[in-house]
Amino acid sequence: MSRDDEQRKAPAEEPQGGEQLALIRDSVRKAKVPRAKPRTWRGAALAKERPVAKVLVDKGPVHLDKLWDYAVPAEMDADARPGVRVRVRFGAGTGKVREGRREGGGLLDGYIVERVAESDYRGPLAAIAQVVSPEPVLGPGLLALCRAVADRYAGSLADVLQLAMPKRNVRAESETSPPPLPPPGPPAPGSWARYPAGPGFLDALAGGGTPRAVWTALPGPHWPDEWAAAVAATLA
């Protein structure tokens, strides 16, 4: 083989710069990026005030339908407010205790319902593994409504919350919330005037009352607008 033949073959044996970059990009895309596991908070200091959080764990069985106590590390004291989403370890048992903290168990989603000074449970508590978002999403009104629905239909609170709670939107959380709009004025009766007690029903709603009524909608395309007017009167 002549020297000229070696020089002609050399470029074909080595990938060009663009090809090398493509191979690197492809390998980076295929590489599995390890996810950071929530900390166990072993030996970590707890919040000085109200170091115990009562957490509603997103677990369906009815016999687990209660609040569970978890320790609040000092580092997450400011974010671990009532109503926020958290992740907690559940089902560790009493045998896995390290430096005063229960460890182990599977990670489950949950919501902080309340912060208290001490727990009724006298054993070691597991710490909240992670505050998913500092944005409170489970307010007292929604919690009471879901509790009432679960009790009425013999279900678990966690099951009702899965249907009632919208999914997390990270982009929306990162934006500054605008100030709330003022309540609208009372709507005009409109097609509610078709009913003898219709205008009075709207007036009772607009006045902050809770009237009990049975509505038999008359035929025609007006009933969706009548629903909307009742909602507007309630907001007013």
PDB file of N, CA and C in Angstrom, residues 54-61 64-70 86 88-90 106-113 156-159 161-162:
ATOM      1  N   LYS A  54     -49.691  17.888  61.085  1.00  0.00           N
ATOM      2  CA  LYS A  54     -50.723  16.876  60.875  1.00  0.00           C
ATOM      3  C   LYS A  54     -50.967  16.805  59.366  1.00  0.00           C
ATOM      4  N   VAL A  55     -50.683  15.644  58.796  1.00  0.00           N
ATOM      5  CA  VAL A  55     -50.652  15.471  57.345  1.00  0.00           C
ATOM      6  C   VAL A  55     -51.764  14.534  56.905  1.00  0.00           C
ATOM      7  N   LEU A  56     -52.476  14.952  55.879  1.00  0.00           N
ATOM      8  CA  LEU A  56     -53.445  14.086  55.212  1.00  0.00           C
ATOM      9  C   LEU A  56     -52.695  13.342  54.119  1.00  0.00           C
ATOM     10  N   VAL A  57     -52.500  12.043  54.309  1.00  0.00           N
ATOM     11  CA  VAL A  57     -51.738  11.235  53.361  1.00  0.00           C
ATOM     12  C   VAL A  57     -52.661  10.771  52.244  1.00  0.00           C
ATOM     13  N   ASP A  58     -52.160  10.862  51.026  1.00  0.00           N
ATOM     14  CA  ASP A  58     -52.964  10.490  49.855  1.00  0.00           C
ATOM     15  C   ASP A  58     -52.990   8.965  49.726  1.00  0.00           C
ATOM     16  N   LYS A  59     -53.729   8.343  50.639  1.00  0.00           N
ATOM     17  CA  LYS A  59     -53.828   6.883  50.697  1.00  0.00           C
ATOM     18  C   LYS A  59     -55.298   6.532  50.794  1.00  0.00           C
ATOM     19  N   GLY A  60     -55.791   5.678  49.899  1.00  0.00           N
ATOM     20  CA  GLY A  60     -57.214   5.470  49.729  1.00  0.00           C
ATOM     21  C   GLY A  60     -57.971   4.698  50.792  1.00  0.00           C
ATOM     22  N   PRO A  61     -57.417   3.602  51.388  1.00  0.00           N
ATOM     23  CA  PRO A  61     -58.231   2.765  52.277  1.00  0.00           C
ATOM     24  C   PRO A  61     -58.893   3.549  53.402  1.00  0.00           C
ATOM     25  N   LEU A  64     -57.348   4.011  56.894  1.00  0.00           N
ATOM     26  CA  LEU A  64     -56.229   4.949  57.008  1.00  0.00           C
ATOM     27  C   LEU A  64     -56.688   6.392  56.851  1.00  0.00           C
ATOM     28  N   ASP A  65     -57.998   6.603  56.890  1.00  0.00           N
ATOM     29  CA  ASP A  65     -58.569   7.925  56.640  1.00  0.00           C
ATOM     30  C   ASP A  65     -58.517   8.774  57.903  1.00  0.00           C
ATOM     31  N   LYS A  66     -57.334   9.269  58.201  1.00  0.00           N
ATOM     32  CA  LYS A  66     -57.138  10.158  59.351  1.00  0.00           C
ATOM     33  C   LYS A  66     -55.879  10.973  59.117  1.00  0.00           C
ATOM     34  N   LEU A  67     -55.593  11.885  60.031  1.00  0.00           N
ATOM     35  CA  LEU A  67     -54.387  12.699  59.921  1.00  0.00           C
ATOM     36  C   LEU A  67     -53.233  12.006  60.639  1.00  0.00           C
ATOM     37  N   TRP A  68     -52.044  12.136  60.061  1.00  0.00           N
ATOM     38  CA  TRP A  68     -50.858  11.487  60.608  1.00  0.00           C
ATOM     39  C   TRP A  68     -49.847  12.549  61.001  1.00  0.00           C
ATOM     40  N   ASP A  69     -49.177  12.344  62.126  1.00  0.00           N
ATOM     41  CA  ASP A  69     -48.233  13.327  62.655  1.00  0.00           C
ATOM     42  C   ASP A  69     -46.835  13.099  62.078  1.00  0.00           C
ATOM     43  N   TYR A  70     -46.205  14.202  61.651  1.00  0.00           N
ATOM     44  CA  TYR A  70     -44.846  14.161  61.129  1.00  0.00           C
ATOM     45  C   TYR A  70     -44.056  15.313  61.725  1.00  0.00           C
ATOM     46  N   VAL A  86     -46.918  18.029  50.222  1.00  0.00           N
ATOM     47  CA  VAL A  86     -45.681  17.472  50.766  1.00  0.00           C
ATOM     48  C   VAL A  86     -45.536  16.026  50.314  1.00  0.00           C
ATOM     49  N   VAL A  88     -44.196  12.379  52.121  1.00  0.00           N
ATOM     50  CA  VAL A  88     -43.873  11.779  53.408  1.00  0.00           C
ATOM     51  C   VAL A  88     -43.636  10.286  53.222  1.00  0.00           C
ATOM     52  N   ARG A  89     -42.885   9.717  54.150  1.00  0.00           N
ATOM     53  CA  ARG A  89     -42.665   8.272  54.137  1.00  0.00           C
ATOM     54  C   ARG A  89     -43.732   7.620  55.012  1.00  0.00           C
ATOM     55  N   PHE A  90     -44.298   6.546  54.490  1.00  0.00           N
ATOM     56  CA  PHE A  90     -45.436   5.918  55.161  1.00  0.00           C
ATOM     57  C   PHE A  90     -45.208   4.411  55.232  1.00  0.00           C
ATOM     58  N   GLY A 106     -42.580   3.721  52.095  1.00  0.00           N
ATOM     59  CA  GLY A 106     -42.711   4.286  50.755  1.00  0.00           C
ATOM     60  C   GLY A 106     -43.066   5.758  50.782  1.00  0.00           C
ATOM     61  N   LEU A 107     -42.647   6.471  49.763  1.00  0.00           N
ATOM     62  CA  LEU A 107     -42.952   7.897  49.656  1.00  0.00           C
ATOM     63  C   LEU A 107     -44.350   8.099  49.082  1.00  0.00           C
ATOM     64  N   LEU A 108     -45.149   8.885  49.780  1.00  0.00           N
ATOM     65  CA  LEU A 108     -46.503   9.187  49.342  1.00  0.00           C
ATOM     66  C   LEU A 108     -46.714  10.698  49.331  1.00  0.00           C
ATOM     67  N   ASP A 109     -47.642  11.140  48.508  1.00  0.00           N
ATOM     68  CA  ASP A 109     -48.026  12.547  48.495  1.00  0.00           C
ATOM     69  C   ASP A 109     -48.994  12.825  49.638  1.00  0.00           C
ATOM     70  N   GLY A 110     -49.050  14.064  50.044  1.00  0.00           N
ATOM     71  CA  GLY A 110     -49.968  14.446  51.107  1.00  0.00           C
ATOM     72  C   GLY A 110     -50.100  15.951  51.198  1.00  0.00           C
ATOM     73  N   TYR A 111     -50.896  16.398  52.167  1.00  0.00           N
ATOM     74  CA  TYR A 111     -51.133  17.829  52.393  1.00  0.00           C
ATOM     75  C   TYR A 111     -51.032  18.103  53.898  1.00  0.00           C
ATOM     76  N   ILE A 112     -50.374  19.194  54.227  1.00  0.00           N
ATOM     77  CA  ILE A 112     -50.348  19.613  55.626  1.00  0.00           C
ATOM     78  C   ILE A 112     -51.682  20.279  55.946  1.00  0.00           C
ATOM     79  N   VAL A 113     -52.335  19.784  56.989  1.00  0.00           N
ATOM     80  CA  VAL A 113     -53.618  20.339  57.407  1.00  0.00           C
ATOM     81  C   VAL A 113     -53.437  21.312  58.569  1.00  0.00           C
ATOM     82  N   SER A 156     -63.414   7.708  51.406  1.00  0.00           N
ATOM     83  CA  SER A 156     -62.263   8.251  52.125  1.00  0.00           C
ATOM     84  C   SER A 156     -61.984   9.670  51.656  1.00  0.00           C
ATOM     85  N   LEU A 157     -61.450  10.468  52.546  1.00  0.00           N
ATOM     86  CA  LEU A 157     -61.145  11.856  52.216  1.00  0.00           C
ATOM     87  C   LEU A 157     -60.105  11.935  51.102  1.00  0.00           C
ATOM     88  N   ALA A 158     -59.131  11.025  51.105  1.00  0.00           N
ATOM     89  CA  ALA A 158     -58.094  11.045  50.078  1.00  0.00           C
ATOM     90  C   ALA A 158     -58.692  10.813  48.689  1.00  0.00           C
ATOM     91  N   ASP A 159     -59.657   9.903  48.588  1.00  0.00           N
ATOM     92  CA  ASP A 159     -60.281   9.633  47.289  1.00  0.00           C
ATOM     93  C   ASP A 159     -61.027  10.864  46.771  1.00  0.00           C
ATOM     94  N   LEU A 161     -60.408  14.011  47.548  1.00  0.00           N
ATOM     95  CA  LEU A 161     -59.444  15.058  47.211  1.00  0.00           C
ATOM     96  C   LEU A 161     -58.792  14.809  45.856  1.00  0.00           C
ATOM     97  N   GLN A 162     -58.594  13.547  45.483  1.00  0.00           N
ATOM     98  CA  GLN A 162     -58.004  13.263  44.184  1.00  0.00           C
ATOM     99  C   GLN A 162     -58.859  13.808  43.047  1.00  0.00           C
TER     100      GLN A 162
END
